[in-house]
mmCIF file of C-alpha atoms in Angstrom:
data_model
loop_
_atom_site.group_PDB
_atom_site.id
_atom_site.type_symbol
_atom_site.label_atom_id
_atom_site.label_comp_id
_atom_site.label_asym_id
_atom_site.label_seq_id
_atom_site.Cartn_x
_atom_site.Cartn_y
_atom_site.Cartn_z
ATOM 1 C CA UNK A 1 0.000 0.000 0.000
ATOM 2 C CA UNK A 2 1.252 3.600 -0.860
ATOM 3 C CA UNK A 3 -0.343 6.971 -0.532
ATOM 4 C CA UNK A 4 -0.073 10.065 -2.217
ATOM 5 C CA UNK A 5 0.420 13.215 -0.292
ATOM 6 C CA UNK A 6 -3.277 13.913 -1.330
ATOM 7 C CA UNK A 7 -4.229 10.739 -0.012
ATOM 8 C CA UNK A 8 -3.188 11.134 3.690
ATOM 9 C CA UNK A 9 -4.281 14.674 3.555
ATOM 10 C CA UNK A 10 -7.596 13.586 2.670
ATOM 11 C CA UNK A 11 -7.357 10.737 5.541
ATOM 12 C CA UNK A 12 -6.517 13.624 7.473
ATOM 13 C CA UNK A 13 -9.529 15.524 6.766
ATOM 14 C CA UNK A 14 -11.790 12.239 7.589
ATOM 15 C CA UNK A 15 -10.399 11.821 10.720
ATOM 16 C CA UNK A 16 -10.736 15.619 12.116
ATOM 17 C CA UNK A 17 -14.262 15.537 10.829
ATOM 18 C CA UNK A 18 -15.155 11.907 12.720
ATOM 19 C CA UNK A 19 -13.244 13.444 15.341
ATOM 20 C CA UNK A 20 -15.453 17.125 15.507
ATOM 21 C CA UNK A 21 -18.779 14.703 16.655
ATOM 22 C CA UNK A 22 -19.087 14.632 20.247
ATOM 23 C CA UNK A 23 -20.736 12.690 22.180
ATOM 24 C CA UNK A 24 -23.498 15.065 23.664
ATOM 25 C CA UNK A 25 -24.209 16.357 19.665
ATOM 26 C CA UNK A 26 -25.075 12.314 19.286
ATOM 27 C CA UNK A 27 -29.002 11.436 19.989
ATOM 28 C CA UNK A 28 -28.489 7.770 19.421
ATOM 29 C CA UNK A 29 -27.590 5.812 22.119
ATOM 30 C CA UNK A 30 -24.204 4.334 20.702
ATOM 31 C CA UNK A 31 -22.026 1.826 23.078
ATOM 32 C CA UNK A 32 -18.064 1.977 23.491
ATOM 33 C CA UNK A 33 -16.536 0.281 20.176
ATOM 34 C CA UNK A 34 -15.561 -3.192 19.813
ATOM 35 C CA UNK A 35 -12.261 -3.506 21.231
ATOM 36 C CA UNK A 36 -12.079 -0.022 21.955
ATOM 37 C CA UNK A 37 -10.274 1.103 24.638
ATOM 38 C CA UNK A 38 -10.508 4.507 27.124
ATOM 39 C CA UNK A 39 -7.070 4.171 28.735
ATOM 40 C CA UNK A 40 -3.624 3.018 28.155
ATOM 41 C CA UNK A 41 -3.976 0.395 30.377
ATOM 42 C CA UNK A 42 -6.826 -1.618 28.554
ATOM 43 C CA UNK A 43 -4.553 -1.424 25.454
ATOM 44 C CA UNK A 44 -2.475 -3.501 27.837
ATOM 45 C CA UNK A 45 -5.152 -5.828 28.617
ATOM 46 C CA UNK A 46 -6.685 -6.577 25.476
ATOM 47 C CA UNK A 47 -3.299 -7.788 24.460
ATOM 48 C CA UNK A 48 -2.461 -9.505 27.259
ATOM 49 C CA UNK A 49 -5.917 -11.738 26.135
ATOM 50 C CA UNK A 50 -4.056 -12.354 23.241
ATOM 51 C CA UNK A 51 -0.943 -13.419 24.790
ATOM 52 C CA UNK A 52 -3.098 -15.729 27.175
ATOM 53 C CA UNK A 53 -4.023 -18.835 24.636
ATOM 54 C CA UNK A 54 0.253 -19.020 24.362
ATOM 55 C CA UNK A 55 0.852 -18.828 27.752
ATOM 56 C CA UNK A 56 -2.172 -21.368 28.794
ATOM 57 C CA UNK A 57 -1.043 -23.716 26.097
ATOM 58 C CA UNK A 58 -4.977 -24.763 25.748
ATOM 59 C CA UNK A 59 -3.922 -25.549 21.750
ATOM 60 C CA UNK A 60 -1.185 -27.756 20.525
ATOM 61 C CA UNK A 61 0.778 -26.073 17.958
ATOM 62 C CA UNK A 62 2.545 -27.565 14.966
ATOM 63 C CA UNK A 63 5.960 -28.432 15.489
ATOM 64 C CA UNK A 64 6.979 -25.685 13.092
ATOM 65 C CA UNK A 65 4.943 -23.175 14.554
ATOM 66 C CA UNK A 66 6.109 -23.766 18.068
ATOM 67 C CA UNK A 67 9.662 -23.810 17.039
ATOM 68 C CA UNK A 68 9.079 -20.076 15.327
ATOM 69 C CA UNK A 69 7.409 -19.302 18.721
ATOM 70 C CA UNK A 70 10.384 -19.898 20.786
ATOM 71 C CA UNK A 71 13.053 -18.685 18.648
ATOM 72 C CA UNK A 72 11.792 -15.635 17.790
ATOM 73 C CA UNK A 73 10.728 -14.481 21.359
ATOM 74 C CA UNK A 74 8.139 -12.683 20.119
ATOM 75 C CA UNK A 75 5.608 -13.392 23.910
ATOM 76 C CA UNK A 76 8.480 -12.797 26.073
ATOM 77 C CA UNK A 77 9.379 -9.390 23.514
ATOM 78 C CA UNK A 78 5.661 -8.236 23.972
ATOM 79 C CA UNK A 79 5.748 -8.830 27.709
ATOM 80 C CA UNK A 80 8.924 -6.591 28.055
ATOM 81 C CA UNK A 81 7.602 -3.868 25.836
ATOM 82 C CA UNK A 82 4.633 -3.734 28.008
ATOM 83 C CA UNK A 83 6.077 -3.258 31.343
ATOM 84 C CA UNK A 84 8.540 -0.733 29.594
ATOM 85 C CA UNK A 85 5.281 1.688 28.235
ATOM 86 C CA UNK A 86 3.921 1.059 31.897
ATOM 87 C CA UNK A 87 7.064 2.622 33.196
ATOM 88 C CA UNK A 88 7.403 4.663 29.956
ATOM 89 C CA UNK A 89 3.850 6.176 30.066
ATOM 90 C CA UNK A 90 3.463 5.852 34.008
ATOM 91 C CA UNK A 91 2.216 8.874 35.229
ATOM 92 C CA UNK A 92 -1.210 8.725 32.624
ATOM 93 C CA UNK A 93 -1.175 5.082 32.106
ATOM 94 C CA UNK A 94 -4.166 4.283 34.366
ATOM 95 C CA UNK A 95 -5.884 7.372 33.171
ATOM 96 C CA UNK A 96 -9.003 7.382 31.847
ATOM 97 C CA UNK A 97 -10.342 9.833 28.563
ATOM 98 C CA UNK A 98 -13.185 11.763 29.690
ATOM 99 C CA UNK A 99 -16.366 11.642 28.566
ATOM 100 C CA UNK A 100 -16.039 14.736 26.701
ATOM 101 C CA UNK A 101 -12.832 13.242 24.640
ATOM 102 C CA UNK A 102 -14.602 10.521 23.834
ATOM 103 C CA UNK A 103 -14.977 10.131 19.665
ATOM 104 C CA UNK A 104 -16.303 7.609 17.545
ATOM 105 C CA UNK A 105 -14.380 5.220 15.904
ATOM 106 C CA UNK A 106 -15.004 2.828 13.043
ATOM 107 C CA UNK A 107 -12.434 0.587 15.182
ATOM 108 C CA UNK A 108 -10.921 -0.901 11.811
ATOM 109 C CA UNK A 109 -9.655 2.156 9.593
ATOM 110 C CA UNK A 110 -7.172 1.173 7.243
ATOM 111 C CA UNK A 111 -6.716 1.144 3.380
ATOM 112 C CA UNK A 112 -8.707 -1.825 2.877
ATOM 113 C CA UNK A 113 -11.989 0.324 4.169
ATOM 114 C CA UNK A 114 -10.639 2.810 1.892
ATOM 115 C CA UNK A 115 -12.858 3.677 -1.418
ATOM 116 C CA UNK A 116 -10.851 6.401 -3.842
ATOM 117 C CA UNK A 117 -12.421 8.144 -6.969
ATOM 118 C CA UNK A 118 -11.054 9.952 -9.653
ATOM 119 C CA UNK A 119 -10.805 13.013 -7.858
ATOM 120 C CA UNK A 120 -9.137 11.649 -4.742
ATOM 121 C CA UNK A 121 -12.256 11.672 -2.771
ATOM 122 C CA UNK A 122 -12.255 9.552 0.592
ATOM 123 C CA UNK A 123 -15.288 7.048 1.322
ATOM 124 C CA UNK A 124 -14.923 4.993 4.140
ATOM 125 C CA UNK A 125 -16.312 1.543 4.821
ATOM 126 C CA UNK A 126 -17.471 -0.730 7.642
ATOM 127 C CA UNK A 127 -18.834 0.428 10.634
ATOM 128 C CA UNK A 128 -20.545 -2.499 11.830
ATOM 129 C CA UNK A 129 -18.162 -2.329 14.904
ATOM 130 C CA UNK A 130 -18.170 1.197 15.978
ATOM 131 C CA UNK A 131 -18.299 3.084 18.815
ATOM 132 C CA UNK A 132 -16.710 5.629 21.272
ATOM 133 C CA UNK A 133 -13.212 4.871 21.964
ATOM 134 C CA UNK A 134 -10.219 6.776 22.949
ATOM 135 C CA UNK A 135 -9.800 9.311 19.674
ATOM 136 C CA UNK A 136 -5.832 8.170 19.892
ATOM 137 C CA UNK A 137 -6.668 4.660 19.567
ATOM 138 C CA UNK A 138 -7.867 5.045 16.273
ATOM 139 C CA UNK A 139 -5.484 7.189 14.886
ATOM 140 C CA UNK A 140 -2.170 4.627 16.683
ATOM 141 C CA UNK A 141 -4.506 1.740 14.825
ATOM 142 C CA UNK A 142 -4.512 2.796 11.890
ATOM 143 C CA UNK A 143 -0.664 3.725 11.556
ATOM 144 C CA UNK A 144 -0.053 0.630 12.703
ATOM 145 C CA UNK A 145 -2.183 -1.674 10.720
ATOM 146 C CA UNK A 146 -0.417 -4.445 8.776
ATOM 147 C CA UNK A 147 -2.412 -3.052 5.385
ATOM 148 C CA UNK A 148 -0.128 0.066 6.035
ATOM 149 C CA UNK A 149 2.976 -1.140 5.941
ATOM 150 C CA UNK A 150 4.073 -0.143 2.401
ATOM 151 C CA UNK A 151 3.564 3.300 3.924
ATOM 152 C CA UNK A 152 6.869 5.064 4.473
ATOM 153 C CA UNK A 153 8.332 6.515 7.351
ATOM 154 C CA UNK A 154 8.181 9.741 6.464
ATOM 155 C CA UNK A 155 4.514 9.563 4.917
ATOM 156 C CA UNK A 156 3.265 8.213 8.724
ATOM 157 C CA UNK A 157 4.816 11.112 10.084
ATOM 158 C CA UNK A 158 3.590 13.706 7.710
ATOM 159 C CA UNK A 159 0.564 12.582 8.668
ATOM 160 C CA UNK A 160 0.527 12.718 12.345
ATOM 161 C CA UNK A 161 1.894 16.371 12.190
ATOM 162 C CA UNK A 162 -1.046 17.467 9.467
ATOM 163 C CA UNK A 163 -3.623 15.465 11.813
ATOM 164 C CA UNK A 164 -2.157 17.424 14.983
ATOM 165 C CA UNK A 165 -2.250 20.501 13.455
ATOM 166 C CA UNK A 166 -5.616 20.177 12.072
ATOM 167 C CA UNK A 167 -7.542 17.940 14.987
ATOM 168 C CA UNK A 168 -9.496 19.969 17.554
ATOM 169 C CA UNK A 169 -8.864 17.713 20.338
ATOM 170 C CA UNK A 170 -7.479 19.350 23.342
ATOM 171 C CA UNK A 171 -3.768 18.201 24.115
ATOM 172 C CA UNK A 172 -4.481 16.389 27.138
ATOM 173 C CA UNK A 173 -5.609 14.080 24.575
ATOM 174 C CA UNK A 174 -3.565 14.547 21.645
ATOM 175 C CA UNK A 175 -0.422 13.988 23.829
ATOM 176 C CA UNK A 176 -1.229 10.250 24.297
ATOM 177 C CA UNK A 177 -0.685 9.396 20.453
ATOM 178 C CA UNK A 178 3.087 8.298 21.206
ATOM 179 C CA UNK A 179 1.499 5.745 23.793
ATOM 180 C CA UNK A 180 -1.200 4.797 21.853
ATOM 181 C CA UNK A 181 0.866 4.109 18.607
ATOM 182 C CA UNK A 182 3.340 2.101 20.551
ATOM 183 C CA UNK A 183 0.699 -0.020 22.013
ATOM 184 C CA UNK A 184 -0.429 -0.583 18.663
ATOM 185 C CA UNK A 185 2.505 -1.962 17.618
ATOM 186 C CA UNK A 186 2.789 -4.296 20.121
ATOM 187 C CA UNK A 187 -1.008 -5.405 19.360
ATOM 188 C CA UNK A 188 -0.425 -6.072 15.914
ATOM 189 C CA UNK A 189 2.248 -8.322 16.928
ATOM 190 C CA UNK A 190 -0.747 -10.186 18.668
ATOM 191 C CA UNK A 191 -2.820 -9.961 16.481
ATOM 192 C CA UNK A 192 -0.319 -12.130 13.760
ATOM 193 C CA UNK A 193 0.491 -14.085 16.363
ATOM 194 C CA UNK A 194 -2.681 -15.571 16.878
ATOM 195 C CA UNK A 195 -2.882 -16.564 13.188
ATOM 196 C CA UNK A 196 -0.715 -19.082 14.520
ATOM 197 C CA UNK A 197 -3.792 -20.824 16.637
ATOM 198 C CA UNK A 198 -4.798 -24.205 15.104
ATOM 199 C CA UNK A 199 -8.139 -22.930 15.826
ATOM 200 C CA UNK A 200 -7.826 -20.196 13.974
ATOM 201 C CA UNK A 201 -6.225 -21.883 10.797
ATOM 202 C CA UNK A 202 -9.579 -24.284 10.789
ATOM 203 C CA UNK A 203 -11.830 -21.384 11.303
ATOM 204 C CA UNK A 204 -9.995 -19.783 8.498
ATOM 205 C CA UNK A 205 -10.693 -22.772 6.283
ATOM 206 C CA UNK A 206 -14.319 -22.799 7.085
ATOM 207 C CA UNK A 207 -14.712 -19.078 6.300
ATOM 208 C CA UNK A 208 -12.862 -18.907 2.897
ATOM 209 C CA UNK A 209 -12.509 -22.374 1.960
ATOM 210 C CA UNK A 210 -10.901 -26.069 1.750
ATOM 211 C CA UNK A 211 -8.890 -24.254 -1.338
ATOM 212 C CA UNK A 212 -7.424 -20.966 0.494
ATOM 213 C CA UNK A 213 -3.539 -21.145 1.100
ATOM 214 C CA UNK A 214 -3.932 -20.666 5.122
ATOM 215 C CA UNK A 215 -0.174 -21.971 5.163
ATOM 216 C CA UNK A 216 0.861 -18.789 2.966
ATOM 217 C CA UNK A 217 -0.988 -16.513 4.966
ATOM 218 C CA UNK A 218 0.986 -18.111 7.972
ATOM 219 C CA UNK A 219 4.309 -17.644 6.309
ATOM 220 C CA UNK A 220 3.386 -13.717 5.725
ATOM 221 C CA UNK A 221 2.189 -13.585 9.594
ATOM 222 C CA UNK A 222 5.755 -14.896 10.877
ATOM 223 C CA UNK A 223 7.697 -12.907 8.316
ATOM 224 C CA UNK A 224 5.600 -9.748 9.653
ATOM 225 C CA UNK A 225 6.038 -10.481 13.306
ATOM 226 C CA UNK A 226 9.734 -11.221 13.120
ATOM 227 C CA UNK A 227 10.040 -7.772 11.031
ATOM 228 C CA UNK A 228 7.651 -5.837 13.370
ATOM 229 C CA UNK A 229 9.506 -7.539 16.579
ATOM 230 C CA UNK A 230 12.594 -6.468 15.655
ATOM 231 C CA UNK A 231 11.927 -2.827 15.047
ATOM 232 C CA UNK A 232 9.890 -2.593 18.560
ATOM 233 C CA UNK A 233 12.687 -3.714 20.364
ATOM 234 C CA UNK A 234 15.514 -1.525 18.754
ATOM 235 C CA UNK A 235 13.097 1.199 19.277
ATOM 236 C CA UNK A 236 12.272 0.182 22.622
ATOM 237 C CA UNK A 237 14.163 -2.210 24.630
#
């Protein structure tokens, strides 16, 4: 995936307008998002559920899969970078966003929810899921997200200083996005990771098929968690 400077300005643009609803302008009664999370510490605990099938050992991997496990230390990588954000982010970690900071997320922005026409105008898809969450959550998500990583450097960070300068959130709230986007690393590591379930390669097979390659998707998952590991823990560790 690539954008165009027009493209992330026009992301951008969606996400200060989302953003400008607040919660008392909203006559619907709409519930949190799924997965969403108010505080830094709830990032922590939704991937900590993720870490907990490994742990438990309730599924018996394949012998390949369990050998990747070990040698790349990716569970015992996630569990340091977690108690280093605690320390890291300590003195806000616990706190939650107030009710007034709350936004609405679609709780799965990335480019495959992405529609572009000819003239570079934005439509975005599938909001079955959403909800209020933590504003920063969404934006850390979506820079995150493994459909983004064709994005450059440079492009992710041209974007977080046009969204900064543009959003209306107060910076109580707006200072969090460091936390929030390195939680969201860590959580995509999870989320590859469990890929890696044998329940999750036969629910795979029973969603798309006796015929899709689960074993190729597999291969990209490790490749992407060794790659994503590695980077986390120069940056971090």
């Amino acid at each position: 995936c690539d954008f165009s400077t027009r493209e992330l300005d026009a992301t951008v643009d969606y996400f200060t307008r989302l953003q400008s609803i607040l919660l008392r302008d909203v006559t619907t009664e709409l519930l949190r998002g799924q997965s969403s999370a108010f505080s830094l510490n709830e990032v922590t605990d939704l991937i900590l559920e993720r870490v907990k099938p490994f742990k438990e050992g309730r599924e018996e991997m394949a012998p390949g899969i369990e050998e990747f496990i070990k040698e790349s230390k990716a569970l015992s990588i996630v569990e340091d970078l977690l108690t280093q954000s605690k320390k890291q982010f300590s003195a806000r970690f616990y706190q939650e966003v107030a009710n007034e900071d709350k936004r609405l997320s679609s709780v799965d922005s990335g480019p495959h929810n992405m529609l572009w026409d000819d003239e570079g105008n934005l439509t975005v898809l599938d909001f079955e899921y959403a909800g209020w969450d933590h504003p920063m959550r969404e934006v850390g998500n979506l820079l995150a997200h493994s459909k983004m990583r064709g994005v450059s450097e440079q492009q992710k960070e041209y974007f977080v200083e046009r969204y900064v300068s543009q959003t209306t959130l107060p910076l109580r709230v707006t200072s969090d996005l460091e936390a929030f986007r390195m939680l969201s690393e860590i959580e995509w590591v999870m989320v590859n990771m469990s890929y890696l379930l044998p329940s999750r390669k036969i629910r795979l097979r029973q969603l798309k098929g006796e015929d899709y390659d689960v074993d190729a998707l597999l291969r990209q998952c490790m490749y992407e968690i060794r790659e994503r590991v590695e980077v986390l823990a120069r940056k971090y560790l």
